[in-house]
Amino acid sequence: MMQGLFITFEGIDGAGKSSHIDTLAQALRAAGRTVTLTREPGGTPLAEKLRALLLHEAMDALTETLLVFAARRDHLLRVIEPALARGEVVLCDRFTDATFAYQGAGRGFDLSVLSYMERLAQTGIGLQPDLMLNPDLTLWFDVPPEVAAERLAQARAPDRFEAEPAAFFARVARGYADRAAAAPGRFARIDGAQARERVAAQMLAMVAARGWLPEDAQ
């Protein structure tokens, strides 16, 4: 049985990451892999209900963070970990890096508390960092906040996060940069401001460089 792979897609709202998940899924399936597509917050019936609250109901940073990690815990137990155990590739639209970027850098939530909650949600009551499930690869779609804002303005009606001011997204972008600097072996930065085709090619090349796709996939 093939080893499971956990690949996450990250970036500020409007970075364009979500539009490329299907492209990578198709390439991986063509290479013979079974792929599970999922997202955060969400991915399970319970987590999707929490997602709706997070996107549309007013709440403070602590409540927001607790709901995010509650959704993540259910998602890990019911979807991500079982799929990885079956040897599948899990492609997840956002994971814990988003929490550190949005609730940490964006909202100003204490990063040390986030780290504790990360261990709690991702290892259980043992709180053993060496057992914590982290992505094998994080594709970071990096775009200037002003470019992302232009894209959002042309899209659907904004949710509670998308409606935040430019200063919020500037902080979130810095939060992602900090996470990438702290885990350079896991993060792969993609210039999301390029044309869609070039972004897709860059993404596929990065996955191929890990040996998970044939080199001609891009």
mmCIF file with all atom_site columns, C-alpha atoms in Angstrom:
data_model
loop_
_atom_site.group_PDB
_atom_site.id
_atom_site.type_symbol
_atom_site.label_atom_id
_atom_site.label_alt_id
_atom_site.label_comp_id
_atom_site.label_asym_id
_atom_site.label_entity_id
_atom_site.label_seq_id
_atom_site.pdbx_PDB_ins_code
_atom_site.Cartn_x
_atom_site.Cartn_y
_atom_site.Cartn_z
_atom_site.occupancy
_atom_site.B_iso_or_equiv
_atom_site.pdbx_formal_charge
_atom_site.auth_seq_id
_atom_site.auth_comp_id
_atom_site.auth_asym_id
_atom_site.auth_atom_id
_atom_site.pdbx_PDB_model_num
ATOM 1   C CA . MET A 1 1   ? 0.000   0.000  0.000   1.00 0.00 ? 1   MET A CA 1
ATOM 2   C CA . MET A 1 2   ? 1.228   3.475  -0.863  1.00 0.00 ? 2   MET A CA 1
ATOM 3   C CA . GLN A 1 3   ? 2.080   5.832  1.965   1.00 0.00 ? 3   GLN A CA 1
ATOM 4   C CA . GLY A 1 4   ? -0.503  8.505  2.680   1.00 0.00 ? 4   GLY A CA 1
ATOM 5   C CA . LEU A 1 5   ? 0.351   12.114 1.851   1.00 0.00 ? 5   LEU A CA 1
ATOM 6   C CA . PHE A 1 6   ? -1.098  15.217 3.464   1.00 0.00 ? 6   PHE A CA 1
ATOM 7   C CA . ILE A 1 7   ? -0.907  18.379 1.327   1.00 0.00 ? 7   ILE A CA 1
ATOM 8   C CA . THR A 1 8   ? -2.452  21.654 2.459   1.00 0.00 ? 8   THR A CA 1
ATOM 9   C CA . PHE A 1 9   ? -3.326  24.804 0.514   1.00 0.00 ? 9   PHE A CA 1
ATOM 10  C CA . GLU A 1 10  ? -2.821  28.125 2.281   1.00 0.00 ? 10  GLU A CA 1
ATOM 11  C CA . GLY A 1 11  ? -3.092  31.837 1.548   1.00 0.00 ? 11  GLY A CA 1
ATOM 12  C CA . ILE A 1 12  ? -5.139  34.892 2.349   1.00 0.00 ? 12  ILE A CA 1
ATOM 13  C CA . ASP A 1 13  ? -8.688  35.223 1.041   1.00 0.00 ? 13  ASP A CA 1
ATOM 14  C CA . GLY A 1 14  ? -8.459  36.017 -2.647  1.00 0.00 ? 14  GLY A CA 1
ATOM 15  C CA . ALA A 1 15  ? -5.101  34.280 -3.138  1.00 0.00 ? 15  ALA A CA 1
ATOM 16  C CA . GLY A 1 16  ? -6.650  31.835 -5.612  1.00 0.00 ? 16  GLY A CA 1
ATOM 17  C CA . LYS A 1 17  ? -5.593  28.660 -3.832  1.00 0.00 ? 17  LYS A CA 1
ATOM 18  C CA . SER A 1 18  ? -8.996  26.961 -3.884  1.00 0.00 ? 18  SER A CA 1
ATOM 19  C CA . SER A 1 19  ? -9.220  27.132 -7.686  1.00 0.00 ? 19  SER A CA 1
ATOM 20  C CA . HIS A 1 20  ? -6.093  24.968 -8.034  1.00 0.00 ? 20  HIS A CA 1
ATOM 21  C CA . ILE A 1 21  ? -6.985  22.067 -5.749  1.00 0.00 ? 21  ILE A CA 1
ATOM 22  C CA . ASP A 1 22  ? -8.904  20.201 -8.466  1.00 0.00 ? 22  ASP A CA 1
ATOM 23  C CA . THR A 1 23  ? -5.968  20.617 -10.866 1.00 0.00 ? 23  THR A CA 1
ATOM 24  C CA . LEU A 1 24  ? -3.599  18.899 -8.452  1.00 0.00 ? 24  LEU A CA 1
ATOM 25  C CA . ALA A 1 25  ? -6.189  16.233 -7.617  1.00 0.00 ? 25  ALA A CA 1
ATOM 26  C CA . GLN A 1 26  ? -6.571  15.346 -11.303 1.00 0.00 ? 26  GLN A CA 1
ATOM 27  C CA . ALA A 1 27  ? -2.798  15.126 -11.775 1.00 0.00 ? 27  ALA A CA 1
ATOM 28  C CA . LEU A 1 28  ? -2.401  12.875 -8.741  1.00 0.00 ? 28  LEU A CA 1
ATOM 29  C CA . ARG A 1 29  ? -5.236  10.603 -9.840  1.00 0.00 ? 29  ARG A CA 1
ATOM 30  C CA . ALA A 1 30  ? -3.671  10.347 -13.288 1.00 0.00 ? 30  ALA A CA 1
ATOM 31  C CA . ALA A 1 31  ? -0.485  9.237  -11.506 1.00 0.00 ? 31  ALA A CA 1
ATOM 32  C CA . GLY A 1 32  ? -2.419  6.412  -9.850  1.00 0.00 ? 32  GLY A CA 1
ATOM 33  C CA . ARG A 1 33  ? -3.144  7.951  -6.430  1.00 0.00 ? 33  ARG A CA 1
ATOM 34  C CA . THR A 1 34  ? -6.448  7.949  -4.569  1.00 0.00 ? 34  THR A CA 1
ATOM 35  C CA . VAL A 1 35  ? -7.245  11.512 -3.500  1.00 0.00 ? 35  VAL A CA 1
ATOM 36  C CA . THR A 1 36  ? -9.456  12.896 -0.750  1.00 0.00 ? 36  THR A CA 1
ATOM 37  C CA . LEU A 1 37  ? -10.451 16.545 -1.175  1.00 0.00 ? 37  LEU A CA 1
ATOM 38  C CA . THR A 1 38  ? -11.487 18.419 1.937   1.00 0.00 ? 38  THR A CA 1
ATOM 39  C CA . ARG A 1 39  ? -11.391 21.835 3.586   1.00 0.00 ? 39  ARG A CA 1
ATOM 40  C CA . GLU A 1 40  ? -11.145 23.718 6.851   1.00 0.00 ? 40  GLU A CA 1
ATOM 41  C CA . PRO A 1 41  ? -13.093 24.775 8.674   1.00 0.00 ? 41  PRO A CA 1
ATOM 42  C CA . GLY A 1 42  ? -15.310 21.929 7.524   1.00 0.00 ? 42  GLY A CA 1
ATOM 43  C CA . GLY A 1 43  ? -14.910 18.486 6.049   1.00 0.00 ? 43  GLY A CA 1
ATOM 44  C CA . THR A 1 44  ? -17.407 16.688 8.326   1.00 0.00 ? 44  THR A CA 1
ATOM 45  C CA . PRO A 1 45  ? -21.100 17.358 9.068   1.00 0.00 ? 45  PRO A CA 1
ATOM 46  C CA . LEU A 1 46  ? -20.222 18.783 12.485  1.00 0.00 ? 46  LEU A CA 1
ATOM 47  C CA . ALA A 1 47  ? -17.307 20.854 11.211  1.00 0.00 ? 47  ALA A CA 1
ATOM 48  C CA . GLU A 1 48  ? -19.410 22.275 8.368   1.00 0.00 ? 48  GLU A CA 1
ATOM 49  C CA . LYS A 1 49  ? -21.963 23.497 10.915  1.00 0.00 ? 49  LYS A CA 1
ATOM 50  C CA . LEU A 1 50  ? -19.157 25.163 12.867  1.00 0.00 ? 50  LEU A CA 1
ATOM 51  C CA . ARG A 1 51  ? -17.867 26.672 9.619   1.00 0.00 ? 51  ARG A CA 1
ATOM 52  C CA . ALA A 1 52  ? -21.221 28.352 9.015   1.00 0.00 ? 52  ALA A CA 1
ATOM 53  C CA . LEU A 1 53  ? -21.079 29.909 12.484  1.00 0.00 ? 53  LEU A CA 1
ATOM 54  C CA . LEU A 1 54  ? -17.478 31.061 12.003  1.00 0.00 ? 54  LEU A CA 1
ATOM 55  C CA . LEU A 1 55  ? -18.184 32.725 8.671   1.00 0.00 ? 55  LEU A CA 1
ATOM 56  C CA . HIS A 1 56  ? -21.410 34.475 9.565   1.00 0.00 ? 56  HIS A CA 1
ATOM 57  C CA . GLU A 1 57  ? -21.886 34.926 13.332  1.00 0.00 ? 57  GLU A CA 1
ATOM 58  C CA . ALA A 1 58  ? -20.208 37.669 15.377  1.00 0.00 ? 58  ALA A CA 1
ATOM 59  C CA . MET A 1 59  ? -17.855 36.372 18.094  1.00 0.00 ? 59  MET A CA 1
ATOM 60  C CA . ASP A 1 60  ? -14.659 37.262 19.900  1.00 0.00 ? 60  ASP A CA 1
ATOM 61  C CA . ALA A 1 61  ? -11.215 35.877 19.060  1.00 0.00 ? 61  ALA A CA 1
ATOM 62  C CA . LEU A 1 62  ? -11.270 33.209 21.777  1.00 0.00 ? 62  LEU A CA 1
ATOM 63  C CA . THR A 1 63  ? -14.656 31.825 20.746  1.00 0.00 ? 63  THR A CA 1
ATOM 64  C CA . GLU A 1 64  ? -13.536 31.875 17.116  1.00 0.00 ? 64  GLU A CA 1
ATOM 65  C CA . THR A 1 65  ? -10.345 29.989 17.917  1.00 0.00 ? 65  THR A CA 1
ATOM 66  C CA . LEU A 1 66  ? -12.082 27.363 20.042  1.00 0.00 ? 66  LEU A CA 1
ATOM 67  C CA . LEU A 1 67  ? -14.555 26.664 17.248  1.00 0.00 ? 67  LEU A CA 1
ATOM 68  C CA . VAL A 1 68  ? -11.741 26.371 14.692  1.00 0.00 ? 68  VAL A CA 1
ATOM 69  C CA . PHE A 1 69  ? -9.898  23.776 16.755  1.00 0.00 ? 69  PHE A CA 1
ATOM 70  C CA . ALA A 1 70  ? -13.092 21.890 17.622  1.00 0.00 ? 70  ALA A CA 1
ATOM 71  C CA . ALA A 1 71  ? -13.860 21.600 13.905  1.00 0.00 ? 71  ALA A CA 1
ATOM 72  C CA . ARG A 1 72  ? -10.261 20.520 13.223  1.00 0.00 ? 72  ARG A CA 1
ATOM 73  C CA . ARG A 1 73  ? -10.327 17.781 15.848  1.00 0.00 ? 73  ARG A CA 1
ATOM 74  C CA . ASP A 1 74  ? -13.483 16.235 14.369  1.00 0.00 ? 74  ASP A CA 1
ATOM 75  C CA . HIS A 1 75  ? -12.071 16.617 10.860  1.00 0.00 ? 75  HIS A CA 1
ATOM 76  C CA . LEU A 1 76  ? -8.832  14.859 11.765  1.00 0.00 ? 76  LEU A CA 1
ATOM 77  C CA . LEU A 1 77  ? -10.552 11.941 13.480  1.00 0.00 ? 77  LEU A CA 1
ATOM 78  C CA . ARG A 1 78  ? -13.265 11.356 10.893  1.00 0.00 ? 78  ARG A CA 1
ATOM 79  C CA . VAL A 1 79  ? -11.638 12.259 7.557   1.00 0.00 ? 79  VAL A CA 1
ATOM 80  C CA . ILE A 1 80  ? -7.934  13.112 7.459   1.00 0.00 ? 80  ILE A CA 1
ATOM 81  C CA . GLU A 1 81  ? -6.369  10.406 9.622   1.00 0.00 ? 81  GLU A CA 1
ATOM 82  C CA . PRO A 1 82  ? -8.499  7.532  8.211   1.00 0.00 ? 82  PRO A CA 1
ATOM 83  C CA . ALA A 1 83  ? -7.703  8.611  4.619   1.00 0.00 ? 83  ALA A CA 1
ATOM 84  C CA . LEU A 1 84  ? -3.968  8.761  5.361   1.00 0.00 ? 84  LEU A CA 1
ATOM 85  C CA . ALA A 1 85  ? -4.140  5.324  7.009   1.00 0.00 ? 85  ALA A CA 1
ATOM 86  C CA . ARG A 1 86  ? -5.644  3.988  3.756   1.00 0.00 ? 86  ARG A CA 1
ATOM 87  C CA . GLY A 1 87  ? -2.661  5.355  1.826   1.00 0.00 ? 87  GLY A CA 1
ATOM 88  C CA . GLU A 1 88  ? -4.572  8.186  0.160   1.00 0.00 ? 88  GLU A CA 1
ATOM 89  C CA . VAL A 1 89  ? -3.433  11.702 -0.685  1.00 0.00 ? 89  VAL A CA 1
ATOM 90  C CA . VAL A 1 90  ? -5.370  14.250 1.352   1.00 0.00 ? 90  VAL A CA 1
ATOM 91  C CA . LEU A 1 91  ? -5.634  17.705 -0.226  1.00 0.00 ? 91  LEU A CA 1
ATOM 92  C CA . CYS A 1 92  ? -6.963  20.155 2.348   1.00 0.00 ? 92  CYS A CA 1
ATOM 93  C CA . ASP A 1 93  ? -7.975  23.759 1.699   1.00 0.00 ? 93  ASP A CA 1
ATOM 94  C CA . ARG A 1 94  ? -6.453  25.369 4.833   1.00 0.00 ? 94  ARG A CA 1
ATOM 95  C CA . PHE A 1 95  ? -5.204  23.740 8.038   1.00 0.00 ? 95  PHE A CA 1
ATOM 96  C CA . THR A 1 96  ? -3.478  24.920 11.216  1.00 0.00 ? 96  THR A CA 1
ATOM 97  C CA . ASP A 1 97  ? -1.251  27.465 9.462   1.00 0.00 ? 97  ASP A CA 1
ATOM 98  C CA . ALA A 1 98  ? -4.433  29.400 8.705   1.00 0.00 ? 98  ALA A CA 1
ATOM 99  C CA . THR A 1 99  ? -5.254  29.537 12.406  1.00 0.00 ? 99  THR A CA 1
ATOM 100 C CA . PHE A 1 100 ? -1.873  31.032 13.238  1.00 0.00 ? 100 PHE A CA 1
ATOM 101 C CA . ALA A 1 101 ? -2.219  33.498 10.353  1.00 0.00 ? 101 ALA A CA 1
ATOM 102 C CA . TYR A 1 102 ? -5.856  34.537 10.895  1.00 0.00 ? 102 TYR A CA 1
ATOM 103 C CA . GLN A 1 103 ? -6.534  34.160 14.596  1.00 0.00 ? 103 GLN A CA 1
ATOM 104 C CA . GLY A 1 104 ? -2.888  34.646 15.619  1.00 0.00 ? 104 GLY A CA 1
ATOM 105 C CA . ALA A 1 105 ? -1.487  37.387 13.399  1.00 0.00 ? 105 ALA A CA 1
ATOM 106 C CA . GLY A 1 106 ? -4.821  38.740 12.191  1.00 0.00 ? 106 GLY A CA 1
ATOM 107 C CA . ARG A 1 107 ? -6.758  38.822 15.472  1.00 0.00 ? 107 ARG A CA 1
ATOM 108 C CA . GLY A 1 108 ? -3.725  39.122 17.754  1.00 0.00 ? 108 GLY A CA 1
ATOM 109 C CA . PHE A 1 109 ? -4.469  35.883 19.632  1.00 0.00 ? 109 PHE A CA 1
ATOM 110 C CA . ASP A 1 110 ? -1.651  34.623 21.864  1.00 0.00 ? 110 ASP A CA 1
ATOM 111 C CA . LEU A 1 111 ? 0.602   32.363 19.760  1.00 0.00 ? 111 LEU A CA 1
ATOM 112 C CA . SER A 1 112 ? 1.723   30.282 22.730  1.00 0.00 ? 112 SER A CA 1
ATOM 113 C CA . VAL A 1 113 ? -1.898  29.450 23.504  1.00 0.00 ? 113 VAL A CA 1
ATOM 114 C CA . LEU A 1 114 ? -2.446  28.562 19.848  1.00 0.00 ? 114 LEU A CA 1
ATOM 115 C CA . SER A 1 115 ? 0.546   26.214 20.010  1.00 0.00 ? 115 SER A CA 1
ATOM 116 C CA . TYR A 1 116 ? -0.948  24.456 23.046  1.00 0.00 ? 116 TYR A CA 1
ATOM 117 C CA . MET A 1 117 ? -4.319  24.134 21.325  1.00 0.00 ? 117 MET A CA 1
ATOM 118 C CA . GLU A 1 118 ? -2.594  22.856 18.192  1.00 0.00 ? 118 GLU A CA 1
ATOM 119 C CA . ARG A 1 119 ? -0.976  20.036 20.166  1.00 0.00 ? 119 ARG A CA 1
ATOM 120 C CA . LEU A 1 120 ? -4.254  19.300 21.942  1.00 0.00 ? 120 LEU A CA 1
ATOM 121 C CA . ALA A 1 121 ? -6.280  19.053 18.731  1.00 0.00 ? 121 ALA A CA 1
ATOM 122 C CA . GLN A 1 122 ? -3.648  17.231 16.715  1.00 0.00 ? 122 GLN A CA 1
ATOM 123 C CA . THR A 1 123 ? -2.393  14.677 19.261  1.00 0.00 ? 123 THR A CA 1
ATOM 124 C CA . GLY A 1 124 ? -5.194  14.234 21.799  1.00 0.00 ? 124 GLY A CA 1
ATOM 125 C CA . ILE A 1 125 ? -4.821  14.369 25.561  1.00 0.00 ? 125 ILE A CA 1
ATOM 126 C CA . GLY A 1 126 ? -1.213  13.138 25.445  1.00 0.00 ? 126 GLY A CA 1
ATOM 127 C CA . LEU A 1 127 ? 0.065   16.486 24.137  1.00 0.00 ? 127 LEU A CA 1
ATOM 128 C CA . GLN A 1 128 ? 3.118   14.831 22.578  1.00 0.00 ? 128 GLN A CA 1
ATOM 129 C CA . PRO A 1 129 ? 4.626   17.124 19.932  1.00 0.00 ? 129 PRO A CA 1
ATOM 130 C CA . ASP A 1 130 ? 6.431   14.261 18.202  1.00 0.00 ? 130 ASP A CA 1
ATOM 131 C CA . LEU A 1 131 ? 3.078   12.604 17.500  1.00 0.00 ? 131 LEU A CA 1
ATOM 132 C CA . MET A 1 132 ? 1.425   15.741 16.127  1.00 0.00 ? 132 MET A CA 1
ATOM 133 C CA . LEU A 1 133 ? 0.080   15.369 12.605  1.00 0.00 ? 133 LEU A CA 1
ATOM 134 C CA . ASN A 1 134 ? 1.514   18.024 10.290  1.00 0.00 ? 134 ASN A CA 1
ATOM 135 C CA . PRO A 1 135 ? 1.216   18.316 6.501   1.00 0.00 ? 135 PRO A CA 1
ATOM 136 C CA . ASP A 1 136 ? 3.878   16.712 4.336   1.00 0.00 ? 136 ASP A CA 1
ATOM 137 C CA . LEU A 1 137 ? 3.719   19.775 2.097   1.00 0.00 ? 137 LEU A CA 1
ATOM 138 C CA . THR A 1 138 ? 2.057   23.165 2.420   1.00 0.00 ? 138 THR A CA 1
ATOM 139 C CA . LEU A 1 139 ? 1.463   25.049 -0.828  1.00 0.00 ? 139 LEU A CA 1
ATOM 140 C CA . TRP A 1 140 ? 1.419   28.718 0.114   1.00 0.00 ? 140 TRP A CA 1
ATOM 141 C CA . PHE A 1 141 ? -0.263  30.921 -2.504  1.00 0.00 ? 141 PHE A CA 1
ATOM 142 C CA . ASP A 1 142 ? 1.335   34.266 -1.746  1.00 0.00 ? 142 ASP A CA 1
ATOM 143 C CA . VAL A 1 143 ? -0.256  37.395 -3.199  1.00 0.00 ? 143 VAL A CA 1
ATOM 144 C CA . PRO A 1 144 ? -0.139  41.065 -2.147  1.00 0.00 ? 144 PRO A CA 1
ATOM 145 C CA . PRO A 1 145 ? -3.209  41.909 -0.026  1.00 0.00 ? 145 PRO A CA 1
ATOM 146 C CA . GLU A 1 146 ? -4.277  44.603 -2.488  1.00 0.00 ? 146 GLU A CA 1
ATOM 147 C CA . VAL A 1 147 ? -4.374  42.070 -5.343  1.00 0.00 ? 147 VAL A CA 1
ATOM 148 C CA . ALA A 1 148 ? -6.417  39.679 -3.219  1.00 0.00 ? 148 ALA A CA 1
ATOM 149 C CA . ALA A 1 149 ? -8.803  42.515 -2.316  1.00 0.00 ? 149 ALA A CA 1
ATOM 150 C CA . GLU A 1 150 ? -9.400  43.292 -5.994  1.00 0.00 ? 150 GLU A CA 1
ATOM 151 C CA . ARG A 1 151 ? -10.260 39.671 -6.666  1.00 0.00 ? 151 ARG A CA 1
ATOM 152 C CA . LEU A 1 152 ? -12.646 39.498 -3.725  1.00 0.00 ? 152 LEU A CA 1
ATOM 153 C CA . ALA A 1 153 ? -14.405 42.668 -4.843  1.00 0.00 ? 153 ALA A CA 1
ATOM 154 C CA . GLN A 1 154 ? -15.321 40.929 -8.097  1.00 0.00 ? 154 GLN A CA 1
ATOM 155 C CA . ALA A 1 155 ? -16.530 37.741 -6.408  1.00 0.00 ? 155 ALA A CA 1
ATOM 156 C CA . ARG A 1 156 ? -19.505 36.843 -4.252  1.00 0.00 ? 156 ARG A CA 1
ATOM 157 C CA . ALA A 1 157 ? -20.831 38.790 -1.273  1.00 0.00 ? 157 ALA A CA 1
ATOM 158 C CA . PRO A 1 158 ? -18.105 38.667 1.400   1.00 0.00 ? 158 PRO A CA 1
ATOM 159 C CA . ASP A 1 159 ? -18.324 36.537 4.524   1.00 0.00 ? 159 ASP A CA 1
ATOM 160 C CA . ARG A 1 160 ? -17.223 37.755 7.963   1.00 0.00 ? 160 ARG A CA 1
ATOM 161 C CA . PHE A 1 161 ? -13.523 37.234 7.197   1.00 0.00 ? 161 PHE A CA 1
ATOM 162 C CA . GLU A 1 162 ? -13.559 38.490 3.617   1.00 0.00 ? 162 GLU A CA 1
ATOM 163 C CA . ALA A 1 163 ? -15.183 41.718 4.830   1.00 0.00 ? 163 ALA A CA 1
ATOM 164 C CA . GLU A 1 164 ? -12.203 42.567 7.054   1.00 0.00 ? 164 GLU A CA 1
ATOM 165 C CA . PRO A 1 165 ? -10.186 45.723 6.175   1.00 0.00 ? 165 PRO A CA 1
ATOM 166 C CA . ALA A 1 166 ? -6.898  45.721 4.274   1.00 0.00 ? 166 ALA A CA 1
ATOM 167 C CA . ALA A 1 167 ? -4.864  46.107 7.481   1.00 0.00 ? 167 ALA A CA 1
ATOM 168 C CA . PHE A 1 168 ? -6.234  42.776 8.731   1.00 0.00 ? 168 PHE A CA 1
ATOM 169 C CA . PHE A 1 169 ? -5.124  40.942 5.587   1.00 0.00 ? 169 PHE A CA 1
ATOM 170 C CA . ALA A 1 170 ? -1.712  42.604 5.739   1.00 0.00 ? 170 ALA A CA 1
ATOM 171 C CA . ARG A 1 171 ? -1.282  41.099 9.207   1.00 0.00 ? 171 ARG A CA 1
ATOM 172 C CA . VAL A 1 172 ? -2.526  37.713 8.002   1.00 0.00 ? 172 VAL A CA 1
ATOM 173 C CA . ALA A 1 173 ? -0.053  37.791 5.110   1.00 0.00 ? 173 ALA A CA 1
ATOM 174 C CA . ARG A 1 174 ? 2.785   38.492 7.554   1.00 0.00 ? 174 ARG A CA 1
ATOM 175 C CA . GLY A 1 175 ? 1.538   35.614 9.689   1.00 0.00 ? 175 GLY A CA 1
ATOM 176 C CA . TYR A 1 176 ? 1.842   33.250 6.747   1.00 0.00 ? 176 TYR A CA 1
ATOM 177 C CA . ALA A 1 177 ? 5.323   34.546 5.991   1.00 0.00 ? 177 ALA A CA 1
ATOM 178 C CA . ASP A 1 178 ? 6.337   33.877 9.599   1.00 0.00 ? 178 ASP A CA 1
ATOM 179 C CA . ARG A 1 179 ? 4.974   30.325 9.446   1.00 0.00 ? 179 ARG A CA 1
ATOM 180 C CA . ALA A 1 180 ? 6.826   29.681 6.194   1.00 0.00 ? 180 ALA A CA 1
ATOM 181 C CA . ALA A 1 181 ? 10.075  31.006 7.644   1.00 0.00 ? 181 ALA A CA 1
ATOM 182 C CA . ALA A 1 182 ? 9.691   28.706 10.649  1.00 0.00 ? 182 ALA A CA 1
ATOM 183 C CA . ALA A 1 183 ? 9.094   25.588 8.497   1.00 0.00 ? 183 ALA A CA 1
ATOM 184 C CA . PRO A 1 184 ? 10.952  26.095 5.187   1.00 0.00 ? 184 PRO A CA 1
ATOM 185 C CA . GLY A 1 185 ? 11.158  22.369 4.485   1.00 0.00 ? 185 GLY A CA 1
ATOM 186 C CA . ARG A 1 186 ? 7.379   22.020 4.585   1.00 0.00 ? 186 ARG A CA 1
ATOM 187 C CA . PHE A 1 187 ? 6.306   25.238 2.877   1.00 0.00 ? 187 PHE A CA 1
ATOM 188 C CA . ALA A 1 188 ? 6.489   25.813 -0.868  1.00 0.00 ? 188 ALA A CA 1
ATOM 189 C CA . ARG A 1 189 ? 5.794   29.417 -1.846  1.00 0.00 ? 189 ARG A CA 1
ATOM 190 C CA . ILE A 1 190 ? 3.817   29.968 -5.035  1.00 0.00 ? 190 ILE A CA 1
ATOM 191 C CA . ASP A 1 191 ? 3.531   33.400 -6.641  1.00 0.00 ? 191 ASP A CA 1
ATOM 192 C CA . GLY A 1 192 ? -0.242  33.617 -6.721  1.00 0.00 ? 192 GLY A CA 1
ATOM 193 C CA . ALA A 1 193 ? -0.247  36.964 -8.540  1.00 0.00 ? 193 ALA A CA 1
ATOM 194 C CA . GLN A 1 194 ? 0.719   35.278 -11.818 1.00 0.00 ? 194 GLN A CA 1
ATOM 195 C CA . ALA A 1 195 ? -1.700  34.159 -14.526 1.00 0.00 ? 195 ALA A CA 1
ATOM 196 C CA . ARG A 1 196 ? -3.739  31.111 -13.553 1.00 0.00 ? 196 ARG A CA 1
ATOM 197 C CA . GLU A 1 197 ? -1.886  28.794 -15.959 1.00 0.00 ? 197 GLU A CA 1
ATOM 198 C CA . ARG A 1 198 ? 1.521   29.795 -14.602 1.00 0.00 ? 198 ARG A CA 1
ATOM 199 C CA . VAL A 1 199 ? 0.355   29.348 -11.022 1.00 0.00 ? 199 VAL A CA 1
ATOM 200 C CA . ALA A 1 200 ? -0.895  25.853 -11.844 1.00 0.00 ? 200 ALA A CA 1
ATOM 201 C CA . ALA A 1 201 ? 2.370   24.965 -13.578 1.00 0.00 ? 201 ALA A CA 1
ATOM 202 C CA . GLN A 1 202 ? 4.408   26.189 -10.628 1.00 0.00 ? 202 GLN A CA 1
ATOM 203 C CA . MET A 1 203 ? 2.266   24.174 -8.223  1.00 0.00 ? 203 MET A CA 1
ATOM 204 C CA . LEU A 1 204 ? 2.576   20.957 -10.239 1.00 0.00 ? 204 LEU A CA 1
ATOM 205 C CA . ALA A 1 205 ? 6.329   21.436 -10.608 1.00 0.00 ? 205 ALA A CA 1
ATOM 206 C CA . MET A 1 206 ? 6.717   21.759 -6.850  1.00 0.00 ? 206 MET A CA 1
ATOM 207 C CA . VAL A 1 207 ? 4.797   18.547 -6.216  1.00 0.00 ? 207 VAL A CA 1
ATOM 208 C CA . ALA A 1 208 ? 6.745   16.766 -8.967  1.00 0.00 ? 208 ALA A CA 1
ATOM 209 C CA . ALA A 1 209 ? 10.000  17.911 -7.361  1.00 0.00 ? 209 ALA A CA 1
ATOM 210 C CA . ARG A 1 210 ? 9.004   15.911 -4.276  1.00 0.00 ? 210 ARG A CA 1
ATOM 211 C CA . GLY A 1 211 ? 8.692   12.792 -6.408  1.00 0.00 ? 211 GLY A CA 1
ATOM 212 C CA . TRP A 1 212 ? 4.908   12.610 -6.034  1.00 0.00 ? 212 TRP A CA 1
ATOM 213 C CA . LEU A 1 213 ? 4.139   13.353 -9.700  1.00 0.00 ? 213 LEU A CA 1
ATOM 214 C CA . PRO A 1 214 ? 5.943   12.532 -12.948 1.00 0.00 ? 214 PRO A CA 1
ATOM 215 C CA . GLU A 1 215 ? 8.066   15.422 -14.170 1.00 0.00 ? 215 GLU A CA 1
ATOM 216 C CA . ASP A 1 216 ? 5.896   15.876 -17.277 1.00 0.00 ? 216 ASP A CA 1
ATOM 217 C CA . ALA A 1 217 ? 2.803   16.484 -15.128 1.00 0.00 ? 217 ALA A CA 1
ATOM 218 C CA . GLN A 1 218 ? 3.263   20.231 -15.441 1.00 0.00 ? 218 GLN A CA 1
#
